[in-house]
PDB file of C-alpha atoms and ligand atoms in Angstrom:
ATOM      1  CA  UNK N  52     115.669 -81.156  77.465  1.00 59.00           C
ATOM      2  CA  UNK N  53     113.513 -84.140  78.547  1.00 68.00           C
ATOM      3  CA  UNK N  54     112.388 -86.367  75.627  1.00 80.00           C
ATOM      4  CA  UNK N  55     109.310 -88.051  75.468  1.00 81.00           C
ATOM      5  CA  UNK N  56     110.287 -91.330  75.947  1.00 77.00           C
ATOM      6  CA  UNK N  57     111.000 -93.522  72.260  1.00 86.00           C
ATOM      7  CA  UNK N  58     111.663 -90.003  70.634  1.00 91.00           C
ATOM      8  CA  UNK N  59     114.102 -91.617  68.309  1.00 96.00           C
ATOM      9  CA  UNK N  60     112.688 -95.497  68.396  1.00 96.00           C
ATOM     10  CA  UNK N  61     112.652 -96.990  64.731  1.00 97.00           C
ATOM     11  CA  UNK N  62     114.248 -94.202  63.004  1.00 98.00           C
ATOM     12  CA  UNK N  63     117.309 -94.843  60.410  1.00 98.00           C
ATOM     13  CA  UNK N  64     120.069 -92.144  60.636  1.00 98.00           C
ATOM     14  CA  UNK N  65     123.235 -91.935  58.753  1.00 98.00           C
ATOM     15  CA  UNK N  66     126.633 -90.214  60.058  1.00 98.00           C
ATOM     16  CA  UNK N  67     129.349 -88.370  57.924  1.00 98.00           C
ATOM     17  CA  UNK N  68     131.839 -88.599  60.891  1.00 98.00           C
ATOM     18  CA  UNK N  69     133.795 -85.474  60.303  1.00 98.00           C
ATOM     19  CA  UNK N  70     136.523 -83.116  61.347  1.00 98.00           C
ATOM     20  CA  UNK N  71     138.615 -85.564  63.349  1.00 98.00           C
ATOM     21  CA  UNK N  72     141.976 -83.612  61.470  1.00 98.00           C
ATOM     22  CA  UNK N  73     140.204 -80.018  62.341  1.00 98.00           C
ATOM     23  CA  UNK N  74     139.837 -81.167  65.759  1.00 98.00           C
ATOM     24  CA  UNK N  75     143.661 -82.522  66.242  1.00 98.00           C
ATOM     25  CA  UNK N  76     145.184 -79.183  64.251  1.00 98.00           C
ATOM     26  CA  UNK N  77     143.412 -76.990  66.816  1.00 98.00           C
ATOM     27  CA  UNK N  78     145.407 -79.262  69.250  1.00 98.00           C
ATOM     28  CA  UNK N  79     148.575 -79.249  67.906  1.00 98.00           C
ATOM     29  CA  UNK N  80     148.273 -82.887  67.904  1.00 98.00           C
ATOM     30  CA  UNK N  81     148.507 -85.361  64.863  1.00 97.00           C
ATOM     31  CA  UNK N  82     145.662 -85.871  62.267  1.00 97.00           C
ATOM     32  CA  UNK N  83     145.763 -90.122  63.764  1.00 96.00           C
ATOM     33  CA  UNK N  84     145.352 -87.943  67.717  1.00 97.00           C
ATOM     34  CA  UNK N  85     141.645 -86.657  66.045  1.00 97.00           C
ATOM     35  CA  UNK N  86     140.995 -90.326  64.838  1.00 96.00           C
ATOM     36  CA  UNK N  87     141.683 -92.248  67.269  1.00 95.00           C
ATOM     37  CA  UNK N  88     139.156 -89.268  69.551  1.00 96.00           C
ATOM     38  CA  UNK N  89     136.837 -89.833  66.736  1.00 96.00           C
ATOM     39  CA  UNK N  90     136.955 -94.367  67.221  1.00 94.00           C
ATOM     40  CA  UNK N  91     135.780 -93.060  70.702  1.00 93.00           C
ATOM     41  CA  UNK N  92     133.180 -91.327  70.091  1.00 95.00           C
ATOM     42  CA  UNK N  93     132.273 -93.884  67.477  1.00 94.00           C
ATOM     43  CA  UNK N  94     132.174 -96.646  69.766  1.00 91.00           C
ATOM     44  CA  UNK N  95     130.328 -94.667  72.529  1.00 94.00           C
ATOM     45  CA  UNK N  96     127.476 -93.549  69.689  1.00 95.00           C
ATOM     46  CA  UNK N  97     126.738 -96.642  68.472  1.00 93.00           C
ATOM     47  CA  UNK N  98     125.570 -97.993  72.285  1.00 93.00           C
ATOM     48  CA  UNK N  99     123.750 -94.992  72.425  1.00 96.00           C
ATOM     49  CA  UNK N 100     121.763 -95.480  69.366  1.00 96.00           C
ATOM     50  CA  UNK N 101     121.104 -98.918  70.955  1.00 94.00           C
ATOM     51  CA  UNK N 102     119.604 -97.605  74.226  1.00 95.00           C
ATOM     52  CA  UNK N 103     117.827 -95.567  71.837  1.00 97.00           C
ATOM     53  CA  UNK N 104     115.999 -98.648  69.936  1.00 96.00           C
ATOM     54  CA  UNK N 105     117.462 -96.944  66.541  1.00 97.00           C
ATOM     55  CA  UNK N 106     116.119 -99.264  63.474  1.00 98.00           C
ATOM     56  CA  UNK N 107     119.425 -98.799  61.912  1.00 98.00           C
ATOM     57  CA  UNK N 108     122.693 -96.364  61.550  1.00 98.00           C
ATOM     58  CA  UNK N 109     125.520 -96.494  59.008  1.00 98.00           C
ATOM     59  CA  UNK N 110     128.895 -94.756  60.057  1.00 97.00           C
ATOM     60  CA  UNK N 111     130.947 -93.235  57.539  1.00 97.00           C
ATOM     61  CA  UNK N 112     134.131 -94.479  58.376  1.00 96.00           C
ATOM     62  CA  UNK N 113     136.387 -94.252  55.209  1.00 97.00           C
ATOM     63  CA  UNK N 114     135.444 -93.544  52.024  1.00 98.00           C
ATOM     64  CA  UNK N 115     136.770 -94.728  48.300  1.00 98.00           C
ATOM     65  CA  UNK N 116     138.360 -91.000  47.955  1.00 98.00           C
ATOM     66  CA  UNK N 117     140.153 -90.907  51.652  1.00 98.00           C
ATOM     67  CA  UNK N 118     143.104 -92.939  49.681  1.00 98.00           C
ATOM     68  CA  UNK N 119     144.456 -89.841  48.626  1.00 98.00           C
ATOM     69  CA  UNK N 120     145.563 -88.863  52.157  1.00 98.00           C
ATOM     70  CA  UNK N 121     149.025 -89.169  52.960  1.00 97.00           C
ATOM     71  CA  UNK N 122     149.925 -93.040  53.331  1.00 97.00           C
ATOM     72  CA  UNK N 123     150.704 -92.721  57.000  1.00 96.00           C
ATOM     73  CA  UNK N 124     147.048 -91.442  57.976  1.00 97.00           C
ATOM     74  CA  UNK N 125     145.299 -93.811  55.952  1.00 97.00           C
ATOM     75  CA  UNK N 126     147.482 -96.747  58.102  1.00 96.00           C
ATOM     76  CA  UNK N 127     146.687 -94.535  60.825  1.00 96.00           C
ATOM     77  CA  UNK N 128     142.996 -95.217  60.276  1.00 96.00           C
ATOM     78  CA  UNK N 129     143.105 -98.566  58.896  1.00 95.00           C
ATOM     79  CA  UNK N 130     144.954 -99.396  62.247  1.00 94.00           C
ATOM     80  CA  UNK N 131     142.310 -97.732  64.427  1.00 93.00           C
ATOM     81  CA  UNK N 132     139.443 -99.446  62.283  1.00 92.00           C
ATOM     82  CA  UNK N 133     140.947-102.832  63.699  1.00 90.00           C
ATOM     83  CA  UNK N 134     141.320-102.023  66.917  1.00 88.00           C
ATOM     84  CA  UNK N 135     137.983-100.535  67.595  1.00 83.00           C
ATOM     85  CA  UNK N 136     135.637-101.529  65.585  1.00 73.00           C
ATOM     86  CA  UNK N 137     136.736-105.493  64.396  1.00 70.00           C
ATOM     87  CA  UNK N 138     138.634-106.347  67.882  1.00 65.00           C
ATOM     88  CA  UNK N 139     137.292-104.267  70.278  1.00 64.00           C
ATOM     89  CA  UNK N 140     132.966-104.610  68.919  1.00 68.00           C
ATOM     90  CA  UNK N 141     131.617-107.230  71.407  1.00 75.00           C
ATOM     91  CA  UNK N 142     129.659-108.774  68.936  1.00 73.00           C
ATOM     92  CA  UNK N 143     128.787-112.039  71.608  1.00 73.00           C
ATOM     93  CA  UNK N 144     127.556-109.009  73.981  1.00 83.00           C
ATOM     94  CA  UNK N 145     125.788-106.483  71.874  1.00 87.00           C
ATOM     95  CA  UNK N 146     123.058-107.123  69.892  1.00 92.00           C
ATOM     96  CA  UNK N 147     123.536-105.499  66.770  1.00 94.00           C
ATOM     97  CA  UNK N 148     123.073-106.585  63.451  1.00 95.00           C
ATOM     98  CA  UNK N 149     127.161-105.752  61.998  1.00 95.00           C
ATOM     99  CA  UNK N 150     127.103-104.601  57.980  1.00 96.00           C
ATOM    100  CA  UNK N 151     130.395-103.593  56.516  1.00 96.00           C
ATOM    101  CA  UNK N 152     129.383-101.484  53.433  1.00 98.00           C
ATOM    102  CA  UNK N 153     132.233-100.889  50.989  1.00 98.00           C
ATOM    103  CA  UNK N 154     134.693-102.574  48.907  1.00 98.00           C
ATOM    104  CA  UNK N 155     136.529-104.954  51.356  1.00 97.00           C
ATOM    105  CA  UNK N 156     138.542-106.291  49.151  1.00 97.00           C
ATOM    106  CA  UNK N 157     141.470-103.627  48.687  1.00 95.00           C
ATOM    107  CA  UNK N 158     142.090-104.482  53.037  1.00 95.00           C
ATOM    108  CA  UNK N 159     144.145-106.766  54.966  1.00 94.00           C
ATOM    109  CA  UNK N 160     142.983-110.433  54.246  1.00 95.00           C
ATOM    110  CA  UNK N 161     142.971-110.576  57.984  1.00 92.00           C
ATOM    111  CA  UNK N 162     140.894-107.864  58.206  1.00 93.00           C
ATOM    112  CA  UNK N 163     138.370-109.140  56.180  1.00 95.00           C
ATOM    113  CA  UNK N 164     138.186-112.883  57.646  1.00 94.00           C
ATOM    114  CA  UNK N 165     137.120-110.957  60.461  1.00 91.00           C
ATOM    115  CA  UNK N 166     134.652-108.684  59.125  1.00 93.00           C
ATOM    116  CA  UNK N 167     132.977-111.908  57.132  1.00 95.00           C
ATOM    117  CA  UNK N 168     133.391-113.370  60.637  1.00 92.00           C
ATOM    118  CA  UNK N 169     131.473-110.790  62.819  1.00 93.00           C
ATOM    119  CA  UNK N 170     128.616-110.663  59.849  1.00 95.00           C
ATOM    120  CA  UNK N 171     128.145-114.151  59.995  1.00 95.00           C
ATOM    121  CA  UNK N 172     127.574-114.344  63.950  1.00 92.00           C
ATOM    122  CA  UNK N 173     125.681-111.274  64.197  1.00 93.00           C
ATOM    123  CA  UNK N 174     123.147-111.701  61.054  1.00 95.00           C
ATOM    124  CA  UNK N 175     120.244-113.453  63.559  1.00 95.00           C
ATOM    125  CA  UNK N 176     120.586-110.263  65.921  1.00 95.00           C
ATOM    126  CA  UNK N 177     117.515-108.022  66.567  1.00 94.00           C
ATOM    127  CA  UNK N 178     118.808-104.799  67.762  1.00 94.00           C
ATOM    128  CA  UNK N 179     120.492-101.611  65.854  1.00 96.00           C
ATOM    129  CA  UNK N 180     121.555-102.318  62.777  1.00 97.00           C
ATOM    130  CA  UNK N 181     125.162-101.375  62.285  1.00 96.00           C
ATOM    131  CA  UNK N 182     126.629-100.209  59.297  1.00 97.00           C
ATOM    132  CA  UNK N 183     129.896 -99.331  58.935  1.00 96.00           C
ATOM    133  CA  UNK N 184     131.226 -97.931  55.464  1.00 97.00           C
ATOM    134  CA  UNK N 185     134.430 -98.464  54.459  1.00 96.00           C
ATOM    135  CA  UNK N 186     136.158 -97.891  51.395  1.00 97.00           C
ATOM    136  CA  UNK N 187     132.500 -97.057  50.698  1.00 98.00           C
ATOM    137  CA  UNK N 188     131.742 -94.641  47.679  1.00 98.00           C
ATOM    138  CA  UNK N 189     128.044 -94.059  46.466  1.00 98.00           C
ATOM    139  CA  UNK N 190     128.822 -94.102  43.052  1.00 98.00           C
ATOM    140  CA  UNK N 191     131.005 -97.460  43.259  1.00 98.00           C
ATOM    141  CA  UNK N 192     128.019 -98.775  45.542  1.00 98.00           C
ATOM    142  CA  UNK N 193     125.672 -98.208  42.306  1.00 98.00           C
ATOM    143  CA  UNK N 194     128.358 -99.233  40.018  1.00 98.00           C
ATOM    144  CA  UNK N 195     128.627-102.894  41.875  1.00 98.00           C
ATOM    145  CA  UNK N 196     124.331-103.170  41.785  1.00 98.00           C
ATOM    146  CA  UNK N 197     124.052-102.213  37.712  1.00 98.00           C
ATOM    147  CA  UNK N 198     127.215-105.322  37.069  1.00 98.00           C
ATOM    148  CA  UNK N 199     125.155-107.617  39.261  1.00 98.00           C
ATOM    149  CA  UNK N 200     121.848-106.708  37.489  1.00 98.00           C
ATOM    150  CA  UNK N 201     123.658-106.766  34.111  1.00 98.00           C
ATOM    151  CA  UNK N 202     124.977-110.301  34.744  1.00 98.00           C
ATOM    152  CA  UNK N 203     121.313-111.614  35.760  1.00 98.00           C
ATOM    153  CA  UNK N 204     120.436-109.882  32.470  1.00 98.00           C
ATOM    154  CA  UNK N 205     123.297-111.726  30.859  1.00 98.00           C
ATOM    155  CA  UNK N 206     122.378-115.318  32.334  1.00 98.00           C
ATOM    156  CA  UNK N 207     118.427-114.187  31.245  1.00 98.00           C
ATOM    157  CA  UNK N 208     116.804-114.645  34.411  1.00 98.00           C
ATOM    158  CA  UNK N 209     115.530-110.805  34.249  1.00 98.00           C
ATOM    159  CA  UNK N 210     114.488-108.381  31.628  1.00 98.00           C
ATOM    160  CA  UNK N 211     115.391-105.141  31.171  1.00 98.00           C
ATOM    161  CA  UNK N 212     112.333-103.728  31.613  1.00 98.00           C
ATOM    162  CA  UNK N 213     111.528-105.911  35.167  1.00 98.00           C
ATOM    163  CA  UNK N 214     114.122-103.680  37.123  1.00 98.00           C
ATOM    164  CA  UNK N 215     112.551-101.840  39.785  1.00 98.00           C
ATOM    165  CA  UNK N 216     113.616 -98.790  42.078  1.00 98.00           C
ATOM    166  CA  UNK N 217     112.898-102.009  45.034  1.00 98.00           C
ATOM    167  CA  UNK N 218     115.287-104.420  42.916  1.00 98.00           C
ATOM    168  CA  UNK N 219     118.103-101.966  42.687  1.00 98.00           C
ATOM    169  CA  UNK N 220     117.910-101.214  46.617  1.00 98.00           C
ATOM    170  CA  UNK N 221     118.503-104.780  47.011  1.00 98.00           C
ATOM    171  CA  UNK N 222     121.691-104.368  45.654  1.00 98.00           C
ATOM    172  CA  UNK N 223     122.699-101.693  47.556  1.00 98.00           C
ATOM    173  CA  UNK N 224     124.970-103.024  50.486  1.00 98.00           C
ATOM    174  CA  UNK N 225     121.834-101.649  52.566  1.00 98.00           C
ATOM    175  CA  UNK N 226     119.540-104.592  51.075  1.00 98.00           C
ATOM    176  CA  UNK N 227     116.125-105.027  52.866  1.00 97.00           C
ATOM    177  CA  UNK N 228     116.803-102.180  55.512  1.00 97.00           C
ATOM    178  CA  UNK N 229     114.982 -98.874  55.919  1.00 96.00           C
ATOM    179  CA  UNK N 230     116.670 -95.706  53.961  1.00 98.00           C
ATOM    180  CA  UNK N 231     117.732 -93.327  55.815  1.00 98.00           C
ATOM    181  CA  UNK N 232     115.473 -91.123  57.940  1.00 98.00           C
ATOM    182  CA  UNK N 233     118.235 -88.188  58.109  1.00 98.00           C
ATOM    183  CA  UNK N 234     122.113 -88.066  57.370  1.00 98.00           C
ATOM    184  CA  UNK N 235     123.791 -85.958  60.019  1.00 98.00           C
ATOM    185  CA  UNK N 236     127.568 -83.843  58.955  1.00 98.00           C
ATOM    186  CA  UNK N 237     129.115 -82.688  61.596  1.00 98.00           C
ATOM    187  CA  UNK N 238     132.676 -80.333  61.097  1.00 97.00           C
ATOM    188  CA  UNK N 239     130.200 -77.414  59.154  1.00 97.00           C
ATOM    189  CA  UNK N 240     130.193 -79.314  56.008  1.00 97.00           C
ATOM    190  CA  UNK N 241     126.909 -79.520  53.691  1.00 97.00           C
ATOM    191  CA  UNK N 242     127.729 -82.183  51.163  1.00 98.00           C
ATOM    192  CA  UNK N 243     127.419 -85.972  50.641  1.00 98.00           C
ATOM    193  CA  UNK N 244     130.816 -86.516  49.388  1.00 98.00           C
ATOM    194  CA  UNK N 245     130.256 -89.633  48.210  1.00 98.00           C
ATOM    195  CA  UNK N 246     127.950 -90.967  50.993  1.00 98.00           C
ATOM    196  CA  UNK N 247     124.596 -93.140  50.338  1.00 98.00           C
ATOM    197  CA  UNK N 248     123.695 -91.409  47.150  1.00 98.00           C
ATOM    198  CA  UNK N 249     120.830 -93.797  46.583  1.00 98.00           C
ATOM    199  CA  UNK N 250     119.500 -94.532  49.185  1.00 98.00           C
ATOM    200  CA  UNK N 251     119.564 -90.950  50.188  1.00 98.00           C
ATOM    201  CA  UNK N 252     116.847 -89.694  47.965  1.00 98.00           C
ATOM    202  CA  UNK N 253     114.245 -88.591  50.492  1.00 97.00           C
ATOM    203  CA  UNK N 254     116.471 -87.992  53.674  1.00 98.00           C
ATOM    204  CA  UNK N 255     116.537 -84.954  55.708  1.00 98.00           C
ATOM    205  CA  UNK N 256     120.067 -83.060  55.686  1.00 98.00           C
ATOM    206  CA  UNK N 257     121.375 -81.911  59.110  1.00 98.00           C
ATOM    207  CA  UNK N 258     124.403 -80.165  59.455  1.00 97.00           C
ATOM    208  CA  UNK N 259     125.870 -79.238  63.033  1.00 98.00           C
ATOM    209  CA  UNK N 260     128.994 -77.087  63.948  1.00 98.00           C
ATOM    210  CA  UNK N 261     130.748 -79.548  65.945  1.00 98.00           C
ATOM    211  CA  UNK N 262     133.676 -81.486  65.351  1.00 98.00           C
ATOM    212  CA  UNK N 263     133.300 -85.187  65.074  1.00 98.00           C
ATOM    213  CA  UNK N 264     135.923 -85.704  68.787  1.00 98.00           C
ATOM    214  CA  UNK N 265     134.167 -83.439  70.230  1.00 98.00           C
ATOM    215  CA  UNK N 266     130.454 -84.918  69.768  1.00 98.00           C
ATOM    216  CA  UNK N 267     128.021 -86.027  72.572  1.00 98.00           C
ATOM    217  CA  UNK N 268     125.178 -88.522  72.828  1.00 98.00           C
ATOM    218  CA  UNK N 269     123.540 -84.951  73.916  1.00 98.00           C
ATOM    219  CA  UNK N 270     124.814 -83.786  70.122  1.00 98.00           C
ATOM    220  CA  UNK N 271     122.731 -86.592  68.414  1.00 98.00           C
ATOM    221  CA  UNK N 272     119.189 -86.146  70.769  1.00 97.00           C
ATOM    222  CA  UNK N 273     119.981 -82.487  69.648  1.00 97.00           C
ATOM    223  CA  UNK N 274     120.304 -83.255  65.982  1.00 98.00           C
ATOM    224  CA  UNK N 275     117.190 -85.941  66.339  1.00 97.00           C
ATOM    225  CA  UNK N 276     114.894 -83.232  68.244  1.00 96.00           C
ATOM    226  CA  UNK N 277     116.322 -81.194  64.655  1.00 96.00           C
ATOM    227  CA  UNK N 278     114.956 -84.081  62.087  1.00 97.00           C
ATOM    228  CA  UNK N 279     111.748 -84.239  64.179  1.00 95.00           C
ATOM    229  CA  UNK N 280     111.002 -80.732  63.679  1.00 95.00           C
ATOM    230  CA  UNK N 281     111.306 -81.161  59.571  1.00 95.00           C
ATOM    231  CA  UNK N 282     107.953 -81.660  57.403  1.00 93.00           C
ATOM    232  CA  UNK N 283     108.672 -84.714  55.122  1.00 92.00           C
ATOM    233  CA  UNK N 284     106.486 -84.387  52.336  1.00 94.00           C
ATOM    234  CA  UNK N 285     108.021 -86.603  49.362  1.00 94.00           C
ATOM    235  CA  UNK N 286     106.800 -84.695  46.713  1.00 94.00           C
ATOM    236  CA  UNK N 287     103.113 -84.552  48.243  1.00 95.00           C
ATOM    237  CA  UNK N 288     101.737 -81.607  49.803  1.00 93.00           C
TER     238      UNK N 288
HETATM  239  C1  IPE D 412     136.739 -87.327  59.071  1.00 82.20           C
HETATM  240  O1  IPE D 412     137.822 -86.585  59.191  1.00 82.20           O
HETATM  241  C2  IPE D 412     138.068 -88.233  59.195  1.00 82.20           C
HETATM  242  C3  IPE D 412     137.890 -90.004  57.799  1.00 82.20           C
HETATM  243  C4  IPE D 412     137.620 -89.067  56.657  1.00 82.20           C
HETATM  244  C5  IPE D 412     138.583 -90.404  58.116  1.00 82.20           C
HETATM  245  P1  IPE D 412     138.978 -85.905  58.870  1.00 82.20           P
HETATM  246  O2  IPE D 412     140.432 -86.268  58.723  1.00 82.20           O
HETATM  247  O3  IPE D 412     138.062 -85.143  57.102  1.00 82.20           O
HETATM  248  O4  IPE D 412     139.137 -84.108  59.322  1.00 82.20           O
HETATM  249  P2  IPE D 412     138.699 -82.665  58.598  1.00 82.20           P
HETATM  250  O5  IPE D 412     137.972 -82.837  57.369  1.00 82.20           O
HETATM  251  O6  IPE D 412     140.631 -82.897  58.118  1.00 82.20           O
HETATM  252  O7  IPE D 412     138.765 -82.138  60.095  1.00 82.20           O
HETATM  253  C1  IPE D 413     133.630 -87.645  54.275  1.00 82.20           C
HETATM  254  O1  IPE D 413     134.871 -87.085  54.663  1.00 82.20           O
HETATM  255  C2  IPE D 413     134.360 -89.154  54.418  1.00 82.20           C
HETATM  256  C3  IPE D 413     134.353 -89.772  55.387  1.00 82.20           C
HETATM  257  C4  IPE D 413     133.717 -89.077  56.571  1.00 82.20           C
HETATM  258  C5  IPE D 413     134.870 -91.541  55.713  1.00 82.20           C
HETATM  259  P1  IPE D 413     135.880 -86.107  53.936  1.00 82.20           P
HETATM  260  O2  IPE D 413     136.426 -85.281  55.145  1.00 82.20           O
HETATM  261  O3  IPE D 413     136.460 -87.197  53.266  1.00 82.20           O
HETATM  262  O4  IPE D 413     134.892 -85.376  53.361  1.00 82.20           O
HETATM  263  P2  IPE D 413     135.510 -84.000  52.380  1.00 82.20           P
HETATM  264  O5  IPE D 413     136.945 -84.245  51.327  1.00 82.20           O
HETATM  265  O6  IPE D 413     135.770 -82.859  52.725  1.00 82.20           O
HETATM  266  O7  IPE D 413     134.455 -83.758  50.648  1.00 82.20           O
HETATM  267 MG1   MG D 414     137.040 -84.086  56.168  1.00 82.20          MG
END
């Protein structure tokens, strides 16, 4: 389908990359093969978001609950995270500002140092903001934010009644960013699974039947087209 130029410009999108395991199972492959293909798709979709001039895109890569998977799978995912995002991401060339969301202290010290370095080197980039959620949970993010505000109250620099919704947004990992316009979940599931709970307040939810490793640029076009048909009222009429 032909698009108006700039049909996606300025949008903020959240993507729950799901269905890697089912994709692999269908092919009689180990689950990690699905994660590998999923990581390749992830890299291509970032490039496409840059071309579309998306304002920000958040990829859910690993949740706080995903630690409950078999150790072999967890290790496989972590290895891919290192290969595909940390090592292969050409932050010298791309104009993305990269933000890692989640508790990185549970990751290897080497990864943590690389993540800090990528964030520092890309902080003044002006293209699509690329948020990568690793060891991320929406509830944990809110708790962390509450702890930051509680500390200010304890120090006497903030009164409890001065706390506003903007202040809470500013203690989320996405501080200063626009809330997602829509959250996309491939694989046919219809839930948030602890993703961007605070930011999702008025996000449209777009679910698609395609499994993430099969996801294409055309699927993203279709998701945006679907979003563009929605009527957002924000409580008004
Ligand atoms: C998403 O795919 C990747 C992660 C959660 C890390 P899944 O591994 O959840 O794939 P399914 O849902 O089992 O098919
Ligand atoms: C959500 O997918 C987490 C990520 C995509 C990283 P899951 O596959 O873990 O979610 P549930 O378990 O189906 O809710
Ligand atoms: Mg899943």
